[in-house]
CSV table of C-alpha atoms and ligand atoms in Angstrom, one decimal:
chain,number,residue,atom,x,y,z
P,1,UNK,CA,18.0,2.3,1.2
P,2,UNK,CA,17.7,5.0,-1.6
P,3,UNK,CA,18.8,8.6,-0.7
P,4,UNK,CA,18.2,10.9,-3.3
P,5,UNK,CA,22.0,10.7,-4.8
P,6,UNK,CA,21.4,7.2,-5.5
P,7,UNK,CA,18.6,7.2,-7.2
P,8,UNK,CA,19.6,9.9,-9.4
P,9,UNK,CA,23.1,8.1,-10.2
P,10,UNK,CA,20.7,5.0,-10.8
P,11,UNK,CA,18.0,7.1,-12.8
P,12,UNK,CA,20.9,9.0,-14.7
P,13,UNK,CA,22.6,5.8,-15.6
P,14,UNK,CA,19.2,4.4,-17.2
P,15,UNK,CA,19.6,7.1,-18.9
P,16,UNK,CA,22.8,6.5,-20.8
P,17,UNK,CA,21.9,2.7,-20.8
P,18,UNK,CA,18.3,3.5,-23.3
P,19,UNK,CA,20.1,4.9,-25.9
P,20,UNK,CA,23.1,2.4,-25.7
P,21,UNK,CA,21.0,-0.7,-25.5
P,22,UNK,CA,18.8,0.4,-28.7
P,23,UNK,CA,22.2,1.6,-31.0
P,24,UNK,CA,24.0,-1.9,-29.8
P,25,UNK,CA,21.2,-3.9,-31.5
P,26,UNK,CA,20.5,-1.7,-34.3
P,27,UNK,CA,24.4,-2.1,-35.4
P,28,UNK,CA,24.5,-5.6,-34.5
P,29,UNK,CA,21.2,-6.4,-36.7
P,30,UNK,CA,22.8,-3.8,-39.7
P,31,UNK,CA,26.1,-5.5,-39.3
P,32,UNK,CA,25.5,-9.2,-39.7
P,33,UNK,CA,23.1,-8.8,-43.1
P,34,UNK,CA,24.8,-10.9,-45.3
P,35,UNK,CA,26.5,-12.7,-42.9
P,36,UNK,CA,29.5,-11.5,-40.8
P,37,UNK,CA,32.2,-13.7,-39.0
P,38,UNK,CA,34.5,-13.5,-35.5
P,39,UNK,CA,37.4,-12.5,-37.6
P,40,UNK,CA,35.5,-9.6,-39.6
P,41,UNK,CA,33.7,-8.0,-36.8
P,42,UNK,CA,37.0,-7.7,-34.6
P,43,UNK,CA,38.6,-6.5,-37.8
P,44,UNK,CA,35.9,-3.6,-37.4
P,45,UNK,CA,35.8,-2.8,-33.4
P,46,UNK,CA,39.8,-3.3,-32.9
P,47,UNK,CA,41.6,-0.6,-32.8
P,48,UNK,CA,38.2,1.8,-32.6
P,49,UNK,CA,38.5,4.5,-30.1
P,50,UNK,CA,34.6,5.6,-31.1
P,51,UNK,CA,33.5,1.7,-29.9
P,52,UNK,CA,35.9,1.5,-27.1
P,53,UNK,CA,34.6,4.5,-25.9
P,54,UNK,CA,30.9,3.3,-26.6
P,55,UNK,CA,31.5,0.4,-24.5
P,56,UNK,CA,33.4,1.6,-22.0
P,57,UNK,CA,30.7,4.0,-20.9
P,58,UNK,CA,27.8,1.6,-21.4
P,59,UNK,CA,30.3,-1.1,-19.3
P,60,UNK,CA,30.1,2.1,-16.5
P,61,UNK,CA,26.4,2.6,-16.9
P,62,UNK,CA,25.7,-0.6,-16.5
P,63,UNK,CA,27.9,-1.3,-13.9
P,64,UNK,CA,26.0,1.4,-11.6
P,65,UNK,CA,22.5,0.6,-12.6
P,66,UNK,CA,23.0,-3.2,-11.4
P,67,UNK,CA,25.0,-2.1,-8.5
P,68,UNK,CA,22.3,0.0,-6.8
P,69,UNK,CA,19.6,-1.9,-8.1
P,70,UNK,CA,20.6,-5.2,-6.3
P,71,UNK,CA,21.5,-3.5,-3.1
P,72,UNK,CA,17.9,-2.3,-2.7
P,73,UNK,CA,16.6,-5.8,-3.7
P,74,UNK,CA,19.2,-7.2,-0.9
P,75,UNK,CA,18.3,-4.9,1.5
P,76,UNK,CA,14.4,-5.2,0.9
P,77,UNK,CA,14.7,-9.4,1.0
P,78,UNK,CA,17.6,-9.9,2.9
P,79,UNK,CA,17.7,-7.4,5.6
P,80,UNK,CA,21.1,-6.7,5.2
P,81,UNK,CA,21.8,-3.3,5.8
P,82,UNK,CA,24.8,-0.5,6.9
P,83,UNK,CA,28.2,-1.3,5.9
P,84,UNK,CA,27.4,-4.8,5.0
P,85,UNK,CA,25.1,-3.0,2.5
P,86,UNK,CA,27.9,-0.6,1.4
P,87,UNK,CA,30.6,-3.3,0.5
P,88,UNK,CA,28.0,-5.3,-1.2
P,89,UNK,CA,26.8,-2.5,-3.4
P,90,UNK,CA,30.8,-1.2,-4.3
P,91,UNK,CA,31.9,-5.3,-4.6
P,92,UNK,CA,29.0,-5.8,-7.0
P,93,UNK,CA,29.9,-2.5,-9.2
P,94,UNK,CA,33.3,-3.7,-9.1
P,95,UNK,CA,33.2,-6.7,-10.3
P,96,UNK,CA,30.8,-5.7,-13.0
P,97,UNK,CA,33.3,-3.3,-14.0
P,98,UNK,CA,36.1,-5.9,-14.6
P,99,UNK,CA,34.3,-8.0,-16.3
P,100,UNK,CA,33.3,-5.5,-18.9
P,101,UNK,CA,36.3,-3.6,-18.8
P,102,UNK,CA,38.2,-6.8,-20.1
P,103,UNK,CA,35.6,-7.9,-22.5
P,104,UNK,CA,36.0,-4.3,-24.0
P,105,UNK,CA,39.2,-4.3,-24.1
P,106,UNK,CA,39.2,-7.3,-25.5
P,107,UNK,CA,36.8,-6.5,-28.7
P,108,UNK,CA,38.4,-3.0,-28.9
P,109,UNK,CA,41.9,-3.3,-28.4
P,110,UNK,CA,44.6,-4.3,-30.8
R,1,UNK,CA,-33.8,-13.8,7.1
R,2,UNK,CA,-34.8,-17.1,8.8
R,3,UNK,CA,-35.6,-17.3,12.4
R,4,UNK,CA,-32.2,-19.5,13.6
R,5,UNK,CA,-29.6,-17.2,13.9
R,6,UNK,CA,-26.7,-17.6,11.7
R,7,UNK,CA,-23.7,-18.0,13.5
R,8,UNK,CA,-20.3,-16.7,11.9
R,9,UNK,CA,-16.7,-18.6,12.6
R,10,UNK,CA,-14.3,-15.3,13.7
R,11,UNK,CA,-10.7,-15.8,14.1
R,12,UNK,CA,-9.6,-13.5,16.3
R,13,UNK,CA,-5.3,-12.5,17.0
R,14,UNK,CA,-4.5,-12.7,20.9
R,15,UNK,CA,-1.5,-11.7,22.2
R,16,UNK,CA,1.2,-9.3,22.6
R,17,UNK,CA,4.5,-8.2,21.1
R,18,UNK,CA,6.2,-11.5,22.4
R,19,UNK,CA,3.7,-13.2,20.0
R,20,UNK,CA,0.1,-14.8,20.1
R,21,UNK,CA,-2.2,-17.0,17.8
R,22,UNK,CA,-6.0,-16.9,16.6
R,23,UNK,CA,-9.0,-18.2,18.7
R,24,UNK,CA,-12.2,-18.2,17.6
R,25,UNK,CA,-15.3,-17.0,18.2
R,26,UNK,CA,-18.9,-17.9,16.6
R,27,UNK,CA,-20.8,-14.8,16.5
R,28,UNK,CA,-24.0,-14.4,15.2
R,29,UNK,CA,-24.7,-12.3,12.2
R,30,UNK,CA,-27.5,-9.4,12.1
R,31,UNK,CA,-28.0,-7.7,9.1
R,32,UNK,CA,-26.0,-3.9,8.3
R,33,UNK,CA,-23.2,-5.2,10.7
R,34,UNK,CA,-19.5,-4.2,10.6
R,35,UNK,CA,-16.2,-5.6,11.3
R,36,UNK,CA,-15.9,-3.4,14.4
R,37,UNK,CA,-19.9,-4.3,15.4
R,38,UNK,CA,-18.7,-8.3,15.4
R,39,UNK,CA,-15.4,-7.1,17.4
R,40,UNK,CA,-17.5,-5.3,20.0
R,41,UNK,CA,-19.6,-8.3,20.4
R,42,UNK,CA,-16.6,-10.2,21.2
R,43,UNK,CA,-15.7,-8.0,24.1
R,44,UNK,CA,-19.1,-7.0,25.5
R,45,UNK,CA,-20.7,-11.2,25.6
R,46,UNK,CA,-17.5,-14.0,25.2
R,47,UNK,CA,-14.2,-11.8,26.3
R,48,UNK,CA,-14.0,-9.0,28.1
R,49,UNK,CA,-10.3,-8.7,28.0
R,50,UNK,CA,-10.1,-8.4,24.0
R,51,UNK,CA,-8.5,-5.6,23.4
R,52,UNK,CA,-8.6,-2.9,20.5
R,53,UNK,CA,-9.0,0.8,19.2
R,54,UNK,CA,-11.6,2.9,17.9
R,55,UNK,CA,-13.1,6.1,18.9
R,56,UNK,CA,-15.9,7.8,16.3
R,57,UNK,CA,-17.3,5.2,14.9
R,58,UNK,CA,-18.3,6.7,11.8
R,59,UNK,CA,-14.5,7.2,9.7
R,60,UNK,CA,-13.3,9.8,11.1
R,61,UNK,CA,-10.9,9.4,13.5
R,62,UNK,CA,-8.5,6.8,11.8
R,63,UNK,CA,-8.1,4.3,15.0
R,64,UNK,CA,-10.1,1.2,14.4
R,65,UNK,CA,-8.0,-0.1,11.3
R,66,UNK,CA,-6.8,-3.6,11.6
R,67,UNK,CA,-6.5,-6.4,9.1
R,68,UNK,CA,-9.7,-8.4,7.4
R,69,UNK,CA,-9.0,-11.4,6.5
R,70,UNK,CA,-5.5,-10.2,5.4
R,71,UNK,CA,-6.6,-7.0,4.3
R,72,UNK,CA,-6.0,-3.7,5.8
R,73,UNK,CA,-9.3,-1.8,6.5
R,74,UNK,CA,-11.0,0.3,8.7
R,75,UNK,CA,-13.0,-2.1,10.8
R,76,UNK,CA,-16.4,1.0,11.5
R,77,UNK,CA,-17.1,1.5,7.6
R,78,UNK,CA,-16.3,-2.0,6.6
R,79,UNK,CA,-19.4,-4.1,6.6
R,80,UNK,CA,-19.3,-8.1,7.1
R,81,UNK,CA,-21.5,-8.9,3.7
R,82,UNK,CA,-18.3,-6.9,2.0
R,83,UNK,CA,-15.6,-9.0,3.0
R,84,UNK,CA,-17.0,-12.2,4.8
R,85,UNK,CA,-15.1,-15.6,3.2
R,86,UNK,CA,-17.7,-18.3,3.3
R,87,UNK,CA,-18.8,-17.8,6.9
R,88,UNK,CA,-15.4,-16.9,8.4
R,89,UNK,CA,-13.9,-13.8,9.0
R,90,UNK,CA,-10.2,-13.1,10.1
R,91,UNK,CA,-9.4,-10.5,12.2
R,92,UNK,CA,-5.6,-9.3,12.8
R,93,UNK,CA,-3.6,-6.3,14.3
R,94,UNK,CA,-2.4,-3.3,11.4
R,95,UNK,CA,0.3,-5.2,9.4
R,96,UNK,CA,4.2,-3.4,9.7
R,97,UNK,CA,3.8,-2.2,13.5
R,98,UNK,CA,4.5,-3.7,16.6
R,99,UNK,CA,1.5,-5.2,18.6
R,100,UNK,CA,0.7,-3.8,22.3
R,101,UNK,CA,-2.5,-6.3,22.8
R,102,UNK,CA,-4.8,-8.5,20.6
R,103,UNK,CA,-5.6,-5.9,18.0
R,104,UNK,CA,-4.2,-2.8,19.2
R,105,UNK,CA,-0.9,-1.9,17.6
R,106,UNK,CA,1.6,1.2,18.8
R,107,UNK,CA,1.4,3.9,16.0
R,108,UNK,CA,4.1,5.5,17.4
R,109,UNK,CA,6.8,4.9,14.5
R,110,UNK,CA,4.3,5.5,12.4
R,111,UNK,CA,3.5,9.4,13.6
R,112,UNK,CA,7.1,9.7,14.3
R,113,UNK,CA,7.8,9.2,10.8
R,114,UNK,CA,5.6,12.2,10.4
R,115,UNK,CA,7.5,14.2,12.1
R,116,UNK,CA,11.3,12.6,10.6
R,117,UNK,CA,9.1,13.4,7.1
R,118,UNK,CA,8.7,17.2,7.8
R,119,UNK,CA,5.5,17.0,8.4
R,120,UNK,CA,4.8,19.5,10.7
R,121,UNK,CA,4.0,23.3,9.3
R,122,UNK,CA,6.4,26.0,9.2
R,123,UNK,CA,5.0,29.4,9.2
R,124,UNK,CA,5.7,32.0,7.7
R,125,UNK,CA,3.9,34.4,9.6
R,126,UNK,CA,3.6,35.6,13.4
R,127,UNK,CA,0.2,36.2,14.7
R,128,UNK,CA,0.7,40.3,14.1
R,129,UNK,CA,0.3,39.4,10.4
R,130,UNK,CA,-2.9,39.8,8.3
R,131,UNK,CA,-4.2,36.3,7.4
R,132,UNK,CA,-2.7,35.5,3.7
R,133,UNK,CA,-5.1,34.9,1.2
R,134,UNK,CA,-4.9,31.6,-0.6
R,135,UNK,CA,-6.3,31.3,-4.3
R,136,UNK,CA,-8.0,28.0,-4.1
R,137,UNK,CA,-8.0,27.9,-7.6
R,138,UNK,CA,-3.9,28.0,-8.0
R,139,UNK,CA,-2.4,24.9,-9.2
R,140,UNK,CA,-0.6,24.0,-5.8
R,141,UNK,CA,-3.7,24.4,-3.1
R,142,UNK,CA,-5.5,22.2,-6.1
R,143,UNK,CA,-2.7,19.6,-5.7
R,144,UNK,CA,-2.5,20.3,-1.8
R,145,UNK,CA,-6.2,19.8,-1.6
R,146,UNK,CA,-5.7,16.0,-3.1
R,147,UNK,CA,-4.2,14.9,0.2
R,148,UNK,CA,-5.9,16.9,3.1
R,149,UNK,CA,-8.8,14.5,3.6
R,150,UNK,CA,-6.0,11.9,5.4
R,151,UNK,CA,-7.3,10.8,8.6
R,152,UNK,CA,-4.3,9.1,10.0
R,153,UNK,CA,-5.5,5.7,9.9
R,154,UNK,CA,-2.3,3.7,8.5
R,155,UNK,CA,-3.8,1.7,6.4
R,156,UNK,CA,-1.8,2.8,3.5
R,157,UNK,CA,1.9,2.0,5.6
R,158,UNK,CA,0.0,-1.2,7.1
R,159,UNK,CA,-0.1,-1.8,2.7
R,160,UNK,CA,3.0,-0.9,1.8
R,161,UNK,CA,5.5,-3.9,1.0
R,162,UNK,CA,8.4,-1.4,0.7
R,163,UNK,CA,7.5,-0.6,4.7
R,164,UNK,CA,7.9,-4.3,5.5
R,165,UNK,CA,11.3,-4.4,3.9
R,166,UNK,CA,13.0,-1.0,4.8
R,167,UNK,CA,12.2,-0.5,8.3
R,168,UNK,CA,13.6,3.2,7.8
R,169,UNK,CA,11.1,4.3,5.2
R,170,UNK,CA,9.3,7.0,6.1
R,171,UNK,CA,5.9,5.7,4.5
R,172,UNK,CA,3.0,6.5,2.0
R,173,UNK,CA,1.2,8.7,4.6
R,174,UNK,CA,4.2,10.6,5.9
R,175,UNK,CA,5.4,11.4,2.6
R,176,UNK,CA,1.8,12.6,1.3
R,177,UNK,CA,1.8,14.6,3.8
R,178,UNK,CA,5.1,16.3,2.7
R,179,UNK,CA,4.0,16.9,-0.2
R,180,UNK,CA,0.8,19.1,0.9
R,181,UNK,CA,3.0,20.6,2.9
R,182,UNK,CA,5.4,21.4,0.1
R,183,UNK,CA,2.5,22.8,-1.8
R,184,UNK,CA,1.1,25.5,0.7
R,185,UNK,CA,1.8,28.5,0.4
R,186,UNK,CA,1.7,29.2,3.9
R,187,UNK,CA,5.0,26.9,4.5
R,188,UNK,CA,8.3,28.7,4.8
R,189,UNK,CA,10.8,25.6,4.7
R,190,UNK,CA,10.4,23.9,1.3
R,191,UNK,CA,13.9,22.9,1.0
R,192,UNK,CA,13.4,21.7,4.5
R,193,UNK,CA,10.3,19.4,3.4
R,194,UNK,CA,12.8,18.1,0.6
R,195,UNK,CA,16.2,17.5,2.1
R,196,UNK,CA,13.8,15.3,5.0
R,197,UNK,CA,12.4,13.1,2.1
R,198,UNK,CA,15.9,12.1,0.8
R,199,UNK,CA,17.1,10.5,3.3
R,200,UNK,CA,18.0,6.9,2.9
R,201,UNK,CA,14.4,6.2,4.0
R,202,UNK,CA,13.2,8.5,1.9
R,203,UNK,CA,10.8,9.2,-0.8
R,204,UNK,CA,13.3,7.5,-3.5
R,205,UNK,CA,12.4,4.2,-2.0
R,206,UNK,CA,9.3,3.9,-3.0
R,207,UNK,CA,8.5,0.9,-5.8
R,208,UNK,CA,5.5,2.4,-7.2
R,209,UNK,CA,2.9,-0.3,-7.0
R,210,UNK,CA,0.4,1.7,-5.4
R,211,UNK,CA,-0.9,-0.9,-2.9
R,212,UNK,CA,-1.5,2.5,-0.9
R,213,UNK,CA,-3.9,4.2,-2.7
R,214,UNK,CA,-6.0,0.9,-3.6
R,215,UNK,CA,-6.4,0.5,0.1
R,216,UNK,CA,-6.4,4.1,1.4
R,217,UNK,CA,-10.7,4.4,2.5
R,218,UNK,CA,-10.7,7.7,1.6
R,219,UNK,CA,-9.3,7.2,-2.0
R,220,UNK,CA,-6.3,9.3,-1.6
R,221,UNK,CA,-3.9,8.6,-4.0
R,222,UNK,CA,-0.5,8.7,-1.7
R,223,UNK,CA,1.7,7.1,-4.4
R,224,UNK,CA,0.5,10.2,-6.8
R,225,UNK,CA,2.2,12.4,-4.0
R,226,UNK,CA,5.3,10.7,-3.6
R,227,UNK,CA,5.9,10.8,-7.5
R,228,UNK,CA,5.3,14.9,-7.5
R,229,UNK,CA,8.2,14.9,-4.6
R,230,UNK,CA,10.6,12.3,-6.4
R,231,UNK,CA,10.5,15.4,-9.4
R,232,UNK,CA,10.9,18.5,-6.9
R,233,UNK,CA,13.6,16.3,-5.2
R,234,UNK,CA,15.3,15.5,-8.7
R,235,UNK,CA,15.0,19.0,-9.6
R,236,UNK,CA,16.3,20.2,-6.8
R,237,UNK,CA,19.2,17.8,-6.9
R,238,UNK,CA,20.2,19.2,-10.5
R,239,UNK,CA,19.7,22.8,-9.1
R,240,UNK,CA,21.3,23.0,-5.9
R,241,UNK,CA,23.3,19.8,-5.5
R,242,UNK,CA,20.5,18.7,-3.0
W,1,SF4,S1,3.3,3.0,-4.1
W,1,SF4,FE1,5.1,3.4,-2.7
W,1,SF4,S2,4.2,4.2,-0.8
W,1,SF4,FE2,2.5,3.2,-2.0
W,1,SF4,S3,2.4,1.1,-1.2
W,1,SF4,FE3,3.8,1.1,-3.0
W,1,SF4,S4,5.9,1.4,-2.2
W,1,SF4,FE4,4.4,2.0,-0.6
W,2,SF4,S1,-3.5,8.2,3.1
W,2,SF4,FE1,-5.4,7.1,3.4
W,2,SF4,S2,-4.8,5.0,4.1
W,2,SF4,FE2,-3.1,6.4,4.5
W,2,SF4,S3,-3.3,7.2,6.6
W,2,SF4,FE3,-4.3,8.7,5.2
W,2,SF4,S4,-6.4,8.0,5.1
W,2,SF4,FE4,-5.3,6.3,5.9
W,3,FES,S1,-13.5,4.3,14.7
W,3,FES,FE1,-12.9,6.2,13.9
W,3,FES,S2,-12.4,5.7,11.8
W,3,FES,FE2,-13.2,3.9,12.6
C-alpha cells in the first residue's frame, strides 16, 4: 500500500524527524541544569519565531511519518484498503496536525 | 536399521479452494528418503486420488514446493531426517496462493505478478543485429548474475508475511527478477522496470525481514534485490519526478 511517492514523503520526513529528535533532547538536557521551571522555559520559547518554526515543522514531520506508517500497518492487519485506506491515512495526519499545531502554538505564542 | 519397519505419522492437506483438513497416513521410513518420496508413497499404495506437482525431481524445475511442517520447501531436495518432528511430518499446500487440490496450488497470481513486475525482457535489438558483447566482469552482469539461478518455485512469496497482508504486492521473486532485468544491458526499458515496481504493490512495500532469502533453496538473496531497486527508484524519483 506503498507507491514510491509515499515512501519517499515517509523516508524524507524521517529525515527531518533524526535531526529534530536529537537537538530537542540535547536543549532540553542543556536547559534544565540547574533546575528550570514552567514559568522560565515559556519565558524562553514565547514569542520565538526560531522555536515556533522548529516545532512547527517537526509537528509536520511527524505528522506524515505516523500518518503513512499506520496506514500500512492498517492495511497489512486489518485489510482495510481503497478509500477507506485514504480517509484513514489524511484523518490520522490531521488530527496529528491539530494536536501539535496547538501545543506549539501554545509554547510559542505570546 | 532394525528389521520392523519404522512407520512415520504424516499429516496430509485434502481439499480444495472451498476448504479441507489433514488426514493421515503411517508410512514407513527407508533410509535417503524425501518429502516428495513419502508423498509419492501416499499416492502410489493408500490414495490414489492425492493430488500434487512436481516434474524433475532433482531441483530444477521449481514445482514440487509445498509446506513442511509449516515450512515452505521444496519437497525433491528436502530429506525426512532434515525436517521430521518426532515421528510426524506435516505436509501442506504453498502458503499465500489459492489451493486447486490437496497440495497443488494455482501459481497463476504468482507468474502474473511477473509479468505486472516488468519481468519480461525488452530488447534492444532485432535479429539483423550483431550479438552484443557483455563484460561479465562489469559491476551490473555481476549484480544480474546474483539472481539468475531462480527457478520459479515460490517459496520465497509462499515466505513472505508482507504477501499475506498486501494481496497487491508484487513479491520477492517478481521483484528480483526486475532487478536483473534492470541490470542487463541487453534491456531497453529501465524506466519501464521502475515505474512497474512503484506501484502501490510495489517494491516500497517490502518490510525487510528477509524471510525470502532464508527460505529461498537456492540461496538467492531476493530481499538484497529489492533494496538495490528501492535506491534506483528513489533516485529516480529525485531525478525525474518518477
Ligand atoms: S524481505 Fe521483503 S520480499 Fe523478502 S520476505 Fe520480507 S517483506 Fe517479503
Ligand atoms: S527466489 Fe528462490 S525461493 Fe524465490 S522463486 Fe526463486 S528460487 Fe524460489
Ligand atoms: S520436482 Fe522439480 S524442483 Fe522439485
Amino acid at each position: 500500500m506503498l507507491d514510491i511517492r509515499l515512501y519517499m514523503l515517509q523516508r524524507l520526513s524521517a529525515l527531518f524527524m533524526g535531526p529534530f529528535v536529537l537537538i530537542h533532547i540535547a536543549v532540553m538536557i542543556y536547559a534544565i541544569q540547574g533546575g528550570l521551571s514552567t514559568g522560565e522555559i515559556l519565558g524562553r520559547t514565547q514569542g520565538s519565531v526560531t522555536w515556533f518554526l522548529f516545532y512547527a515543522m517537526f509537528v509536520i514531520a511527524v505528522s506524515v511519518h505516523s500518518a503513512i506508517g499506520l496506514r500500512v500497518i492498517v492495511h497489512e492487519f486489518l485489510g482495510l484498503k481503497g478509500f477507506a485506506l485514504s480517509t484513514l491515512t489524511w484523518t490520522i495526519c490531521v488530527v496529528l496536525l491539530f494536536m501539535g499545531g496547538r501545543a506549539v502554538t501554545a509554547v510559542t505564542m505570546l | 536399521m532394525s528389521d520392523s519397519v519404522k512407520l512415520m505419522d504424516v499429516a496430509i492437506w485434502r481439499g480444495d479452494a472451498t476448504g479441507g483438513a489433514y488426514e493421515h497416513f503411517e508410512v514407513p521410513a527407508q533410509e535417503s528418503q524425501t518429502i516428495l518420496d513419502v508423498v509419492s508413497w501416499i499416492q502410489q499404495n493408500q490414495d490414489a486420488n492425492l493430488t500434487y506437482r512436481y516434474a524433475c525431481r532433482v531441483g530444477m524445475c521449481g514445482s514440487c514446493a509445498m509446506m513442511v511442517n509449516g515450512t515452505p520447501r521444496w519437497t525433491c531436495r528436502t530429506h525426512v531426517k532434515k525436517v521430521l518432528d518426532g515421528n510426524k511430518l506435516t505436509v501442506a499446500p504453498l502458503r499465500n496462493l489459492p489451493v486447486i487440490k490437496d497440495l497443488a496450488t494455482d501459481m497463476d497470481p504468482f507468474f502474473d505478478k511477473w509479468v505486472e513486475a516488468e519481468g519480461v525482457h525488452h530488447p534492444s535489438k532485432t535479429r539483423d543485429d550483431a550479438i552484443e558483447l557483455i563484460d561479465p566482469k562489469s559491476s551490473a552482469r555481476v549484480e544480474a548474475n546474483t539472481g539468475i539461478e531462480c527457478i520459479n518455485c515460490s517459496i520465497c512469496y509462499a515466505a513472505c508475511d508482507t504477501v499475506a497482508g498486501n494481496t497487491d504486492y508484487l513479491g520477492p521473486a517478481a521483484l528480483q527478477r526486475s532487478w536483473t532485468l534492470y541490470n542487463d544491458a541487453r534491456d531497453a526499458d529501465k524506466q519501464g522496470i521502475l515505474d512497474a515496481v512503484s506501484g502501490t504493490g510495489g517494491c516500497h512495500n517490502c518490510h525487510s525481514q528477509g524471510s525470502c532469502a532464508v527460505h529461498c533453496p537456492n540461496d538467492l538473496n531476493p530481499m538484497k534485490a529489492i533494496a538495490g531497486l528501492k535506491r534506483a527508484t528513489a533516485m529516480s524519483f529525485l531525478k525525474n519526478g518518477r
